[in-house]
Short mmCIF file of C-alpha atoms and ligand atoms in Angstrom, two decimals:
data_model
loop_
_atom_site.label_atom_id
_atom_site.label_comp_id
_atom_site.label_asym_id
_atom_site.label_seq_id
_atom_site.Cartn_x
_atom_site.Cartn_y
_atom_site.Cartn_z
CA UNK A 1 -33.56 1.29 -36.60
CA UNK A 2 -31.52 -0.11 -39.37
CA UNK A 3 -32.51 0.22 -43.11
CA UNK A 4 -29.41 -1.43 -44.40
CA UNK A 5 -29.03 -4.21 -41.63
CA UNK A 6 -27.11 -6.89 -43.75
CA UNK A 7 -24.56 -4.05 -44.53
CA UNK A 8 -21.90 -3.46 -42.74
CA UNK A 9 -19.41 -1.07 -42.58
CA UNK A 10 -17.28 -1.07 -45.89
CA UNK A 11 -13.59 -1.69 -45.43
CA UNK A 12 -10.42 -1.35 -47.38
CA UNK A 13 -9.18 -5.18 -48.63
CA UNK A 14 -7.25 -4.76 -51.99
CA UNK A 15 -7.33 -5.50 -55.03
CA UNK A 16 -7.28 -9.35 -54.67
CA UNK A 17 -10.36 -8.44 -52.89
CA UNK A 18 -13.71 -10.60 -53.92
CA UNK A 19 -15.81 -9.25 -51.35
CA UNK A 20 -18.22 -7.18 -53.00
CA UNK A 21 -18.89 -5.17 -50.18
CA UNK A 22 -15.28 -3.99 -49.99
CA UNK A 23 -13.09 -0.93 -51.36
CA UNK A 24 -10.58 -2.40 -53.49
CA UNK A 25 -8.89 0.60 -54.42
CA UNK A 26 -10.01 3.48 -52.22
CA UNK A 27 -8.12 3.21 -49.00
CA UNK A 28 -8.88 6.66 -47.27
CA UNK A 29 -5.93 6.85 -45.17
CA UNK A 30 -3.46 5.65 -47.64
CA UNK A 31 -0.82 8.78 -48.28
CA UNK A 32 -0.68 10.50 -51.84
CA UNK A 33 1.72 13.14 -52.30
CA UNK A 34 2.05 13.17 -48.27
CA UNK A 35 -2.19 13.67 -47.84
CA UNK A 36 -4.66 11.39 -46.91
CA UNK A 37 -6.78 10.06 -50.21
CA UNK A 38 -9.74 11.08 -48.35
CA UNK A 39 -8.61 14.47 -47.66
CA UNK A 40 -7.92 14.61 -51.55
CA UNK A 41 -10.75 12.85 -52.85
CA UNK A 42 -13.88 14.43 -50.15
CA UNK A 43 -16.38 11.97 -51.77
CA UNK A 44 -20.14 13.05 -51.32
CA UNK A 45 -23.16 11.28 -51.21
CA UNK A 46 -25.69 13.23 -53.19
CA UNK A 47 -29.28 12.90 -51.46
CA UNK A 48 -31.32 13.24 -53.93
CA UNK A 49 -30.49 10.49 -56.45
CA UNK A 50 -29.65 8.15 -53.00
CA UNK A 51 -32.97 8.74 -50.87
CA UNK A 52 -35.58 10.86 -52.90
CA UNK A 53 -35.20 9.50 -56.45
CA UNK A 54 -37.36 6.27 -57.24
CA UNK A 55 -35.71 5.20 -60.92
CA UNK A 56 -39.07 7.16 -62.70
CA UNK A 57 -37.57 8.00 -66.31
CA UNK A 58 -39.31 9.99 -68.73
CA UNK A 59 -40.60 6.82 -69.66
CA UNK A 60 -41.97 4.55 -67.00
CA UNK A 61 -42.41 4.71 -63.33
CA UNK A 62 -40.37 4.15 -59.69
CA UNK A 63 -38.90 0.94 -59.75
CA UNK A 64 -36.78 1.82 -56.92
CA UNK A 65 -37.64 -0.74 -53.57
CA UNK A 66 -36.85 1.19 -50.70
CA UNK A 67 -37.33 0.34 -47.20
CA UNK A 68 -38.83 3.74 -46.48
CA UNK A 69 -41.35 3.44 -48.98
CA UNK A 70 -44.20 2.89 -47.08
CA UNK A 71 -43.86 6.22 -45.24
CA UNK A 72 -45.21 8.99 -46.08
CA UNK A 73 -44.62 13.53 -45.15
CA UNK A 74 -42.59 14.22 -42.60
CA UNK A 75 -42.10 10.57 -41.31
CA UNK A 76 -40.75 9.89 -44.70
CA UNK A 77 -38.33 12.44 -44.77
CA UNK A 78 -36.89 11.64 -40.77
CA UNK A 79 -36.77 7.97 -42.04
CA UNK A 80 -34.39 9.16 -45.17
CA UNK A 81 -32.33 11.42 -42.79
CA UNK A 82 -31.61 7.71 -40.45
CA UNK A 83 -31.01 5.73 -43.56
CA UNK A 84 -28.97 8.47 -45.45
CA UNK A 85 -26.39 8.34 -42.03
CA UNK A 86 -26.24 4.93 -41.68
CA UNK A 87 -25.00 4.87 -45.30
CA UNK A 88 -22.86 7.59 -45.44
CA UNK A 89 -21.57 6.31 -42.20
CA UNK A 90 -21.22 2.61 -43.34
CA UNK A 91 -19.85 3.83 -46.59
CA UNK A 92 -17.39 6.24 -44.43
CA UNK A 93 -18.23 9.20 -46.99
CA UNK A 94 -17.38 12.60 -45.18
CA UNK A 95 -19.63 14.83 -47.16
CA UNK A 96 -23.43 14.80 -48.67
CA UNK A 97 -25.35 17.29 -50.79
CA UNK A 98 -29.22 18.07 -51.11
CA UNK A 99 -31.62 20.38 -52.51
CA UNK A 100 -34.24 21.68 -50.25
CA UNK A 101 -37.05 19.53 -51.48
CA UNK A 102 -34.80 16.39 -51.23
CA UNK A 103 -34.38 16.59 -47.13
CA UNK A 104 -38.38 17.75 -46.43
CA UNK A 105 -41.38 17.74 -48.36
CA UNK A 106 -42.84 21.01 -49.89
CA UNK A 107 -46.13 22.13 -48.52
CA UNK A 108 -48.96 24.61 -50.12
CA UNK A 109 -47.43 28.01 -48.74
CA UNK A 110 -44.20 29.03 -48.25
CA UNK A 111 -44.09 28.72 -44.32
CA UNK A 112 -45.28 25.77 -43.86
CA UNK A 113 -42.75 24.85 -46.44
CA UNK A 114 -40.55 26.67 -44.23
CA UNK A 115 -41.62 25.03 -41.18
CA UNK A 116 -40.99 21.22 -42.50
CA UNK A 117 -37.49 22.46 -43.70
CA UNK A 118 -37.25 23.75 -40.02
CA UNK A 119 -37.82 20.42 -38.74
CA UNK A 120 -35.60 18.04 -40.80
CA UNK A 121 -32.39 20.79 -40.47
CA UNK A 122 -32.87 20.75 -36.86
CA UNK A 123 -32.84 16.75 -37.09
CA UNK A 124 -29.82 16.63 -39.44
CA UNK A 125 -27.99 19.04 -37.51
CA UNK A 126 -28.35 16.31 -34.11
CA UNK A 127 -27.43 13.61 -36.41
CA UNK A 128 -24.13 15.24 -37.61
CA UNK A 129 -23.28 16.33 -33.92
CA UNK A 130 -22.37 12.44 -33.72
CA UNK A 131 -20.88 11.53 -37.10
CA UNK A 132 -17.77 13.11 -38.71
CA UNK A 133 -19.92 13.47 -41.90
CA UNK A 134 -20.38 17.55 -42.94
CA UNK A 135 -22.30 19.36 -45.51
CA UNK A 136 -20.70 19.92 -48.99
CA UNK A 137 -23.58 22.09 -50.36
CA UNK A 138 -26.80 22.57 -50.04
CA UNK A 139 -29.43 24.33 -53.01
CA UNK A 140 -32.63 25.29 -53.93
CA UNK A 141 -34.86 23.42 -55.98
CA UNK A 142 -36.65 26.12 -58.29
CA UNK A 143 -37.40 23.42 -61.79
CA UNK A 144 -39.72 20.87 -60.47
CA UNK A 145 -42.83 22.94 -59.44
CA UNK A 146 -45.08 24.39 -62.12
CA UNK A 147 -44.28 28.15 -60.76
CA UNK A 148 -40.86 27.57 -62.43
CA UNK A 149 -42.41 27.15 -65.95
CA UNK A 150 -40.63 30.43 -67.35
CA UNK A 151 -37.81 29.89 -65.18
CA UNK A 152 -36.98 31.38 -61.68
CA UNK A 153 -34.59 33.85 -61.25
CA UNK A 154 -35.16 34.46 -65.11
CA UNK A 155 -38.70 33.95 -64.78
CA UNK A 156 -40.85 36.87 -66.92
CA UNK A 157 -43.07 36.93 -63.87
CA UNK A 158 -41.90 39.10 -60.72
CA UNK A 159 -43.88 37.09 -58.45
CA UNK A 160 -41.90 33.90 -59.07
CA UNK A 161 -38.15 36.04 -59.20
CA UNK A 162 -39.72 37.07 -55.79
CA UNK A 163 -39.96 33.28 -54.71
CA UNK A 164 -36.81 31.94 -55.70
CA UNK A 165 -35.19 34.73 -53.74
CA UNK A 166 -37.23 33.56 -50.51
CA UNK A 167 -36.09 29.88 -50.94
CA UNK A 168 -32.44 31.23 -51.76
CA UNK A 169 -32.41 33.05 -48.73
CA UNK A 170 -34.16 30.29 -46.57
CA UNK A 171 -31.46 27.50 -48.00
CA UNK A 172 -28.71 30.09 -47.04
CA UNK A 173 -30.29 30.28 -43.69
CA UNK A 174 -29.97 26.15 -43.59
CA UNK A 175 -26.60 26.10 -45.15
CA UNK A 176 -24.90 28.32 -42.28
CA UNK A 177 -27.42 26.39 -39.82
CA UNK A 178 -25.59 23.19 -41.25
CA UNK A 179 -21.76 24.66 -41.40
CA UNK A 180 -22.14 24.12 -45.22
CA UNK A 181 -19.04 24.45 -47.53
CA UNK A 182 -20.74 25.62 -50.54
CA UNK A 183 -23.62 26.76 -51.64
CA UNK A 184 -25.09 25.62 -55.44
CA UNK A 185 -26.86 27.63 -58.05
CA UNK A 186 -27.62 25.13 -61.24
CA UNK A 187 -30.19 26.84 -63.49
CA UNK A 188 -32.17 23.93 -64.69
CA UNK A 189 -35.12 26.51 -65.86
CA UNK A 190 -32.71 29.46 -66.02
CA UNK A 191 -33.13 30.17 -70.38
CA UNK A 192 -34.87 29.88 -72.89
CA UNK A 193 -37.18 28.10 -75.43
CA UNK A 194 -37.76 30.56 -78.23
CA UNK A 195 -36.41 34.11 -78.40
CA UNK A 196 -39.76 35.07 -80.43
CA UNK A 197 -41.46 35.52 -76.50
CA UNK A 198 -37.95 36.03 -74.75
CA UNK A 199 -35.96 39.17 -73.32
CA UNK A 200 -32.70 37.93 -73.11
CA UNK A 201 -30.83 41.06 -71.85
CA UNK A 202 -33.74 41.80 -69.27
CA UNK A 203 -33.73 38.36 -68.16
CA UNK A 204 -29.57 37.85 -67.87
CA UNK A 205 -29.50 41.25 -66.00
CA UNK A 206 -32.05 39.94 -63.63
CA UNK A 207 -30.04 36.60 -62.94
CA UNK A 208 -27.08 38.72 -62.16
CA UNK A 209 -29.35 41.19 -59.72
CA UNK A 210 -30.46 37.95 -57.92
CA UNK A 211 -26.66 36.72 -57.23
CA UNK A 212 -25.85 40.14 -56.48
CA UNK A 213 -28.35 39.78 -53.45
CA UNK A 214 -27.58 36.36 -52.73
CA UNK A 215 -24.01 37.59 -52.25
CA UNK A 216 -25.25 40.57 -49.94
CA UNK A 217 -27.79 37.94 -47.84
CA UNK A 218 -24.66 35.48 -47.18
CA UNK A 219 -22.68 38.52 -46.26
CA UNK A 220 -25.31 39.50 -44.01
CA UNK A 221 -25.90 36.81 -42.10
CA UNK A 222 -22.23 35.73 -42.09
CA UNK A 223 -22.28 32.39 -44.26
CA UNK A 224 -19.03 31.72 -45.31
CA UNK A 225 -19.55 29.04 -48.01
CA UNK A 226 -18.19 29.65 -51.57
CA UNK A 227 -20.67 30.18 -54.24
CA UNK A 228 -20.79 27.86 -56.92
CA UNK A 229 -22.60 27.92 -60.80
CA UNK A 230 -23.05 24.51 -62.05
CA UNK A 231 -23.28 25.01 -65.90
CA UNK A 232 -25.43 22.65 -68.27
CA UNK A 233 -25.94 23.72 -71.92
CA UNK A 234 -29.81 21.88 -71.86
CA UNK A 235 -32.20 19.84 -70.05
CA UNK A 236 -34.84 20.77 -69.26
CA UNK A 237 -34.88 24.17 -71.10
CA UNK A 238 -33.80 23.82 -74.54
CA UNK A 239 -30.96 26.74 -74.32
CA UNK A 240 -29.73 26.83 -70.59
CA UNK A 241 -27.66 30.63 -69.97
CA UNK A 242 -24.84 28.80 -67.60
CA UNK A 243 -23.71 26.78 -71.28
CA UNK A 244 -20.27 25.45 -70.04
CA UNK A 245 -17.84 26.96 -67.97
CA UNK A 246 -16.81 29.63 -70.77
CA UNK A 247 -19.83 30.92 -70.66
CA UNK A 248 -20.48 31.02 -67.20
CA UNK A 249 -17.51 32.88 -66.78
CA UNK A 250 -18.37 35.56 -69.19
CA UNK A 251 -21.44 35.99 -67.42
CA UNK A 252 -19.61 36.11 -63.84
CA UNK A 253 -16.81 38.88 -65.40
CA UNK A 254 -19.67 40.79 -67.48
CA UNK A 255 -21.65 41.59 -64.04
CA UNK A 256 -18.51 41.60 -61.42
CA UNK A 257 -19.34 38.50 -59.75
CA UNK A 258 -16.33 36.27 -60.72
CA UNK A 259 -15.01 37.27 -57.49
CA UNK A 260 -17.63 35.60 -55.59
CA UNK A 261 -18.36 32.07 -57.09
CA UNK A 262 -16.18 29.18 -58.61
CA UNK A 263 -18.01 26.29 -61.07
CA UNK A 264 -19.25 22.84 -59.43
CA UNK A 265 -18.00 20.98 -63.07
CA UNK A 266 -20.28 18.07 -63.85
CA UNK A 267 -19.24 15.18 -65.96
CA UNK A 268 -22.25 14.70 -67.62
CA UNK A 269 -22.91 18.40 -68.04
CA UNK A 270 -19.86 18.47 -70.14
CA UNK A 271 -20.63 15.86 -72.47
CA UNK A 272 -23.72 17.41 -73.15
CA UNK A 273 -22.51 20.64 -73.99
CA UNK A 274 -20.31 18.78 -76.66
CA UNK A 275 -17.20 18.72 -74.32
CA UNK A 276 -15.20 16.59 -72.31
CA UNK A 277 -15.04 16.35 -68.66
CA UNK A 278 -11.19 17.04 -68.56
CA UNK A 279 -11.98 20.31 -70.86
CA UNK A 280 -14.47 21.68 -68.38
CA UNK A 281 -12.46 20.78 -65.36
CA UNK A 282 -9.25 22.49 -67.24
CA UNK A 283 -10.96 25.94 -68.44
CA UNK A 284 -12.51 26.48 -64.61
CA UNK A 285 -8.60 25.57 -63.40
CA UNK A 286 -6.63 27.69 -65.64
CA UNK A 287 -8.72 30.52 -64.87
CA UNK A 288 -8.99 30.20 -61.00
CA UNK A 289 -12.32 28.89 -61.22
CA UNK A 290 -12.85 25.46 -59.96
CA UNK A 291 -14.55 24.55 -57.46
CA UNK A 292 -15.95 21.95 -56.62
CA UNK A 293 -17.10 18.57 -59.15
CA UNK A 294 -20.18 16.31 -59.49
CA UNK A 295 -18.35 13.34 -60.41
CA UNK A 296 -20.45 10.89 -62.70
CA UNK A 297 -20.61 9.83 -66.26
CA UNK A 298 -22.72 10.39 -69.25
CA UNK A 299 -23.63 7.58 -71.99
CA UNK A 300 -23.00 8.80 -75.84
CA UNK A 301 -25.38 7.03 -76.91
CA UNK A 302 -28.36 8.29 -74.95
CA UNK A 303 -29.07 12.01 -75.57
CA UNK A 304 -29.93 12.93 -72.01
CA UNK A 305 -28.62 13.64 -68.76
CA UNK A 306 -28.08 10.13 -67.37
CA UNK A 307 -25.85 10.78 -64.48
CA UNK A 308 -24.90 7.62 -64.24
CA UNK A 309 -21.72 6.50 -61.33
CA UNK A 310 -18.39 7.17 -62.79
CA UNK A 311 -16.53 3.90 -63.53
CA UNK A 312 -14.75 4.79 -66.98
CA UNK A 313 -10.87 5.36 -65.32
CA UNK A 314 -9.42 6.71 -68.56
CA UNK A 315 -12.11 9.85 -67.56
CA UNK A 316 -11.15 9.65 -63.68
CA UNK A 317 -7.71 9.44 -64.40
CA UNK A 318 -7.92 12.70 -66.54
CA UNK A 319 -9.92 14.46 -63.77
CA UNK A 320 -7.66 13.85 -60.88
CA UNK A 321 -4.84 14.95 -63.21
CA UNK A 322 -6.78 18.36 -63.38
CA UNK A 323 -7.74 18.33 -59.71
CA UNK A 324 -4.11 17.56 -58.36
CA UNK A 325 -2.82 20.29 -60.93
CA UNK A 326 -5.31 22.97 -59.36
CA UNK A 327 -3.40 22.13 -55.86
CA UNK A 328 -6.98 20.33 -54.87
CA UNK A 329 -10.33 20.82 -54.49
CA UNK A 330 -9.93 23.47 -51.67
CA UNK A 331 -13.66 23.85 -49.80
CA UNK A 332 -14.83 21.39 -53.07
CA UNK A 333 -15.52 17.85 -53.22
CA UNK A 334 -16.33 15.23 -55.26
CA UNK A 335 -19.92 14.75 -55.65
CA UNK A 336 -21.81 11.43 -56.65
CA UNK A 337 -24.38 13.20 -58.27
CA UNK A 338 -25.30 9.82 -59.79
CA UNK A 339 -28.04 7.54 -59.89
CA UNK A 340 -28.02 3.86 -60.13
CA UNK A 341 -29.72 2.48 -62.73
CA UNK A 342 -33.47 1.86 -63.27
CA UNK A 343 -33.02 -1.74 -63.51
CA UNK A 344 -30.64 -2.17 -60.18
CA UNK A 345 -33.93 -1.50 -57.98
CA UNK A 346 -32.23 -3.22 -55.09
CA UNK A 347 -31.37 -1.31 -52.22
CA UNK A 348 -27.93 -2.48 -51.64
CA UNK A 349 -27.41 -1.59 -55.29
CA UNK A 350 -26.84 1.73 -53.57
CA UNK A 351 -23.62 0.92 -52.12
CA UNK A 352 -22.51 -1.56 -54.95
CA UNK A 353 -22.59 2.06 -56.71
CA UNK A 354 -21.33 4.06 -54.70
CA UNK A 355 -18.18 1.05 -53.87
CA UNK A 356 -17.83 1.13 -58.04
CA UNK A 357 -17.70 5.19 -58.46
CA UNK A 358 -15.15 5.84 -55.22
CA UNK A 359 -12.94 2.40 -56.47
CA UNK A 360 -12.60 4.29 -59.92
CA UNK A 361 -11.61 7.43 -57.92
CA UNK A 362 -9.41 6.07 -55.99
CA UNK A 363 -7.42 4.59 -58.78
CA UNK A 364 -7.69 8.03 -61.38
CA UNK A 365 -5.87 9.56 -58.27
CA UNK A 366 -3.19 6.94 -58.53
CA UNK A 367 -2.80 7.34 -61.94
CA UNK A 368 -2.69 11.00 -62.01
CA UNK A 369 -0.26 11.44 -59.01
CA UNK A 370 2.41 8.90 -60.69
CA UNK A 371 2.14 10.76 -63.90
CA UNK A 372 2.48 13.79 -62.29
CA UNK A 373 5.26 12.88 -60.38
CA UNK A 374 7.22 11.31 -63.39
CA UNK A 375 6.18 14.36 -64.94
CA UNK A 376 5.10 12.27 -67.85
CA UNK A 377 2.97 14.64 -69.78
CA UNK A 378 4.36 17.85 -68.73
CA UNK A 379 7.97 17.01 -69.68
CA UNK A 380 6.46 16.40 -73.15
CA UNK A 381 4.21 19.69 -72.58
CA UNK A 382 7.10 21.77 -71.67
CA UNK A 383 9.62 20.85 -74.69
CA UNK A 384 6.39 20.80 -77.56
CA UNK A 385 6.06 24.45 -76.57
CA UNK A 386 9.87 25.17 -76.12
CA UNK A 387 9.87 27.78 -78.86
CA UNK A 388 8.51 30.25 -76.44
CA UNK A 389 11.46 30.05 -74.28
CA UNK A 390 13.94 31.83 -76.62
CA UNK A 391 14.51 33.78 -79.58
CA UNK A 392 11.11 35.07 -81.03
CA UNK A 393 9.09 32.93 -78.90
CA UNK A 394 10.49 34.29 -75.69
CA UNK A 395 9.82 37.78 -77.16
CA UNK A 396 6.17 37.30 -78.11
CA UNK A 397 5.17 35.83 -74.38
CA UNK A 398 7.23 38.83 -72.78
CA UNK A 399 5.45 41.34 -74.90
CA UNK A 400 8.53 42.72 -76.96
CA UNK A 401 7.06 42.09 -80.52
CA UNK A 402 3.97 43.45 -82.52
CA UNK A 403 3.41 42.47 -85.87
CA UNK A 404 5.90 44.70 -87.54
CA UNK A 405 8.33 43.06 -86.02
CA UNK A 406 6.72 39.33 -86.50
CA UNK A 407 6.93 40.07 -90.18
CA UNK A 408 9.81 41.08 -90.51
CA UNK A 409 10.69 37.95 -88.73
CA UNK A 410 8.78 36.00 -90.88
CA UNK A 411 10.02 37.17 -93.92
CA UNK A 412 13.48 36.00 -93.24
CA UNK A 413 12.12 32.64 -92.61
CA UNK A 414 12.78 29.50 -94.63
CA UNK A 415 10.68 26.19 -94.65
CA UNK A 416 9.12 26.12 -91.13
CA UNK A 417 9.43 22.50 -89.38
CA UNK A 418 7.18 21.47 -87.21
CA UNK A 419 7.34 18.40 -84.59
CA UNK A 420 4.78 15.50 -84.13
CA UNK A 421 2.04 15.75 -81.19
CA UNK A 422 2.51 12.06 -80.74
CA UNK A 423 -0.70 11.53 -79.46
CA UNK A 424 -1.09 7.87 -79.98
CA UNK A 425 2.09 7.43 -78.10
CA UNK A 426 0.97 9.40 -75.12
CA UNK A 427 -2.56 7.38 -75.00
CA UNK A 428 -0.96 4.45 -74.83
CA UNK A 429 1.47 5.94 -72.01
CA UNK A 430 -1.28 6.50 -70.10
CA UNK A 431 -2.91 3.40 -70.95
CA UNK A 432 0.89 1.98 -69.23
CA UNK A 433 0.37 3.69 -66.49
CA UNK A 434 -3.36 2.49 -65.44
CA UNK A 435 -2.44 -0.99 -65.66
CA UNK A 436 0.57 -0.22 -63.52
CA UNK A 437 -2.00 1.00 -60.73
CA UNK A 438 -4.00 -1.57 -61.27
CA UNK A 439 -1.57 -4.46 -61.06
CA UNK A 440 -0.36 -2.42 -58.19
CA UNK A 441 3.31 -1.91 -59.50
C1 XLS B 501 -29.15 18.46 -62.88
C2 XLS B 501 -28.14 18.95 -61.97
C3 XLS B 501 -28.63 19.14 -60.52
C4 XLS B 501 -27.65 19.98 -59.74
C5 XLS B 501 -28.21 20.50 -58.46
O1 XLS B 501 -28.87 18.11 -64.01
O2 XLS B 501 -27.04 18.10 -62.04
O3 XLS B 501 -28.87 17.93 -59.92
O4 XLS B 501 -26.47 19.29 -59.47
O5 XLS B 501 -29.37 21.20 -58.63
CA1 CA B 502 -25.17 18.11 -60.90
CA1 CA B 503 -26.72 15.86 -64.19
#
């Protein structure tokens, strides 16, 4: 059966292109830097904003119409698994992502929880046998049941710590099951609300215990998917422990696990912890940290977590700057972990969305790759910091100075000159070089 019959298959036509079912921009086999852009770009369809979510806000109900939505359980859940391959095969995505709850319903015990995940993984599993489309990650939902209240794997209650590590060890089960690339810790109820009722030190030492063992199951049972943190400073808990990637990677080096997970960088996670998507993308690169990237878009003016599809190219030009730097997104992808909005209720609204967030990919990669190649911003870069490459500069990065010898330096200086950042001039190179792309020059 169909869900999405008056859809068909999305091509490439340009960027004369009116066709609203068409890629203007993202033309997966055009070559970049002598690769594929869909080898670069390894868009993902993220399940749980596509098939489970129904546009309920904290505000009002579902106004999502769904062909599915008169199904209910299991039957339900098989009928999301048919539509979600049509559409990722119609949208010729290579890669989706789900939680556990997203792909099968959860039941009263654990068992039979386990036994409807059983089903559905056995039924995507036959479904990606004939389709080119592969798992990106897979994680466990432990925020939206009550038992998470105090958190999971921070939880003050050993019973629930003792849960989360069942459905950790179950979704690693599915995720090797699946041939999954990564596997997704985000820590939605992982902190705090008020320290007056909180052991912090307890509870981080915990959270590290519990990756320690996730990293010993996957060993075990021979899943070889990377390990990724998702950091969020807030929402839902008021102080979430995975901040921003800093953080996260403080926590990783303070209990010896930076050797065994990279950061899945959201957009919107960023501007909520008061930083830009670039910044987040650039502190997990410089430090051999990124992984993988849930590519959406926050709104300033709305103080939550709005995931809405990326279409600002200034911000996808910036990220596919960072990604190309970091040599790619290795076993990573980009992740629509996006949601259309409540008012476009419409089914085919799904692929309008997902046709508007891989377009504004598709042309940040452009972007990035010509300004890399005309090594626009790291000519600049290189000669703004060229007082490292001789005299006392060259001495300070190869360690020959302390600050004896920095004084004395100093002392013997006269008026010190410095040069202009020329940032308005670089913004409006950049600014050049997107409507280059887009007139394609
Ligand atoms: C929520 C997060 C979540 C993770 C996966 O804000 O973005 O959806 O990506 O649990
Ligand atoms: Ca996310
Ligand atoms: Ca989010």
């Amino acid at each position: 059966m169909a869900y999405f019959e008056e859809i068909n298959k999305i091509q490439y036509e340009g960027s004369s292109s009116k066709n609203p079912f068409a890629f203007k921009y993202y033309n997966p086999e055009e070559s970049i830097n002598g690769k594929k852009m869909e080898e670069i770009l390894r868009f993902s369809v993220a399940y749980w904003h596509t098939f489970t979510a129904d546009g309920t806000d904290p505000f009002g109900v579902g106004t999502a119409i769904r062909p599915w939505d008169h199904l209910k359980g299991l039957d339900l859940a098989k009928a999301r698994v048919e539509a979600a391959f049509e559409l990722f095969e119609k949208l010729n995505v290579p890669f989706f992502c789900f939680h556990d709850s997203d792909i099968a319903p959860e039941a009263d015990t654990l068992k039979e929880t386990y036994e409807n995940l059983d089903v559905i993984t056995a039924m995507i599993k036959d479904y990606m046998k004939d389709s080119k489309v592969k798992l990106l990650w897979n994680t466990a939902n432990m925020f939206t049941h009550p038992r998470y209240v105090h958190g999971a794997a921070t939880s003050s209650n050993a019973d629930v710590y003792a849960f989360a590590a069942a459905k950790v060890k179950k979704g690693l089960e599915v995720g090797k099951e699946l041939g999954a690339e990564n596997y997704v810790f985000w820590g939605g109820r992982e902190g705090y609300e008020t320290l007056l009722n909180t052991d912090m030190k307890l509870e981080l030492d915990n959270l590290a215990r519990f990756f320690h063992m996730a990293v010993d199951y996957a060993k075990e049972i021979g899943f070889d998917g990377q390990f990724l943190i998702e950091p969020k400073p807030k929402e839902p808990t008021k102080h979430q422990y995975d901040f921003d990637v800093a953080t996260g990677h403080a926590f990783l080096q303070n209990y010896d696990l930076d050797k065994y997970f990279k950061f899945n960088v959201e957009a919107n996670h960023a501007t909520l912890a008061g930083h830009t998507f670039e910044h987040e993308l650039r502190v997990a690169r410089i430090n051999g940290m990124l992984g993988s990237v849930d590519a959406n878009q926050g709104d300033t003016l709305i103080g939550w977590d709005t995931d809405e599809f990326p279409t600002d190219l200034y911000s996808t030009t910036l990220a596919m700057y960072e990604v190309l730097q970091n040599g790619g997104l290795g076993k990573g992808g980009l992740n629509f972990d996006a949601k259309v909005r409540r008012g476009s209720f419409e089914a085919e609204d799904l692929f309008h969305a997902h046709i508007a967030g891989m377009d504004s990919f598709a042309i940040g990669l452009k972007v990035a790759a010509k300004l890399l190649e005309d090594r626009v911003l790291e000519d600049f870069v290189a000669d703004r910091y060229s007082s490292y490459t001789e005299g006392i500069g060259l001495d300070i990065v190869e360690g020959r100075t302390d600050f004896h010898k920095l004084e004395e330096y100093a002392l013997q200086l006269g008026n010190i000159q410095n040069r202009s950042g020329r940032q308005e001039r670089l913004k409006a190179i950049v600014n050049q070089y997107l409507l280059e792309t887009l007139s394609g020059k």
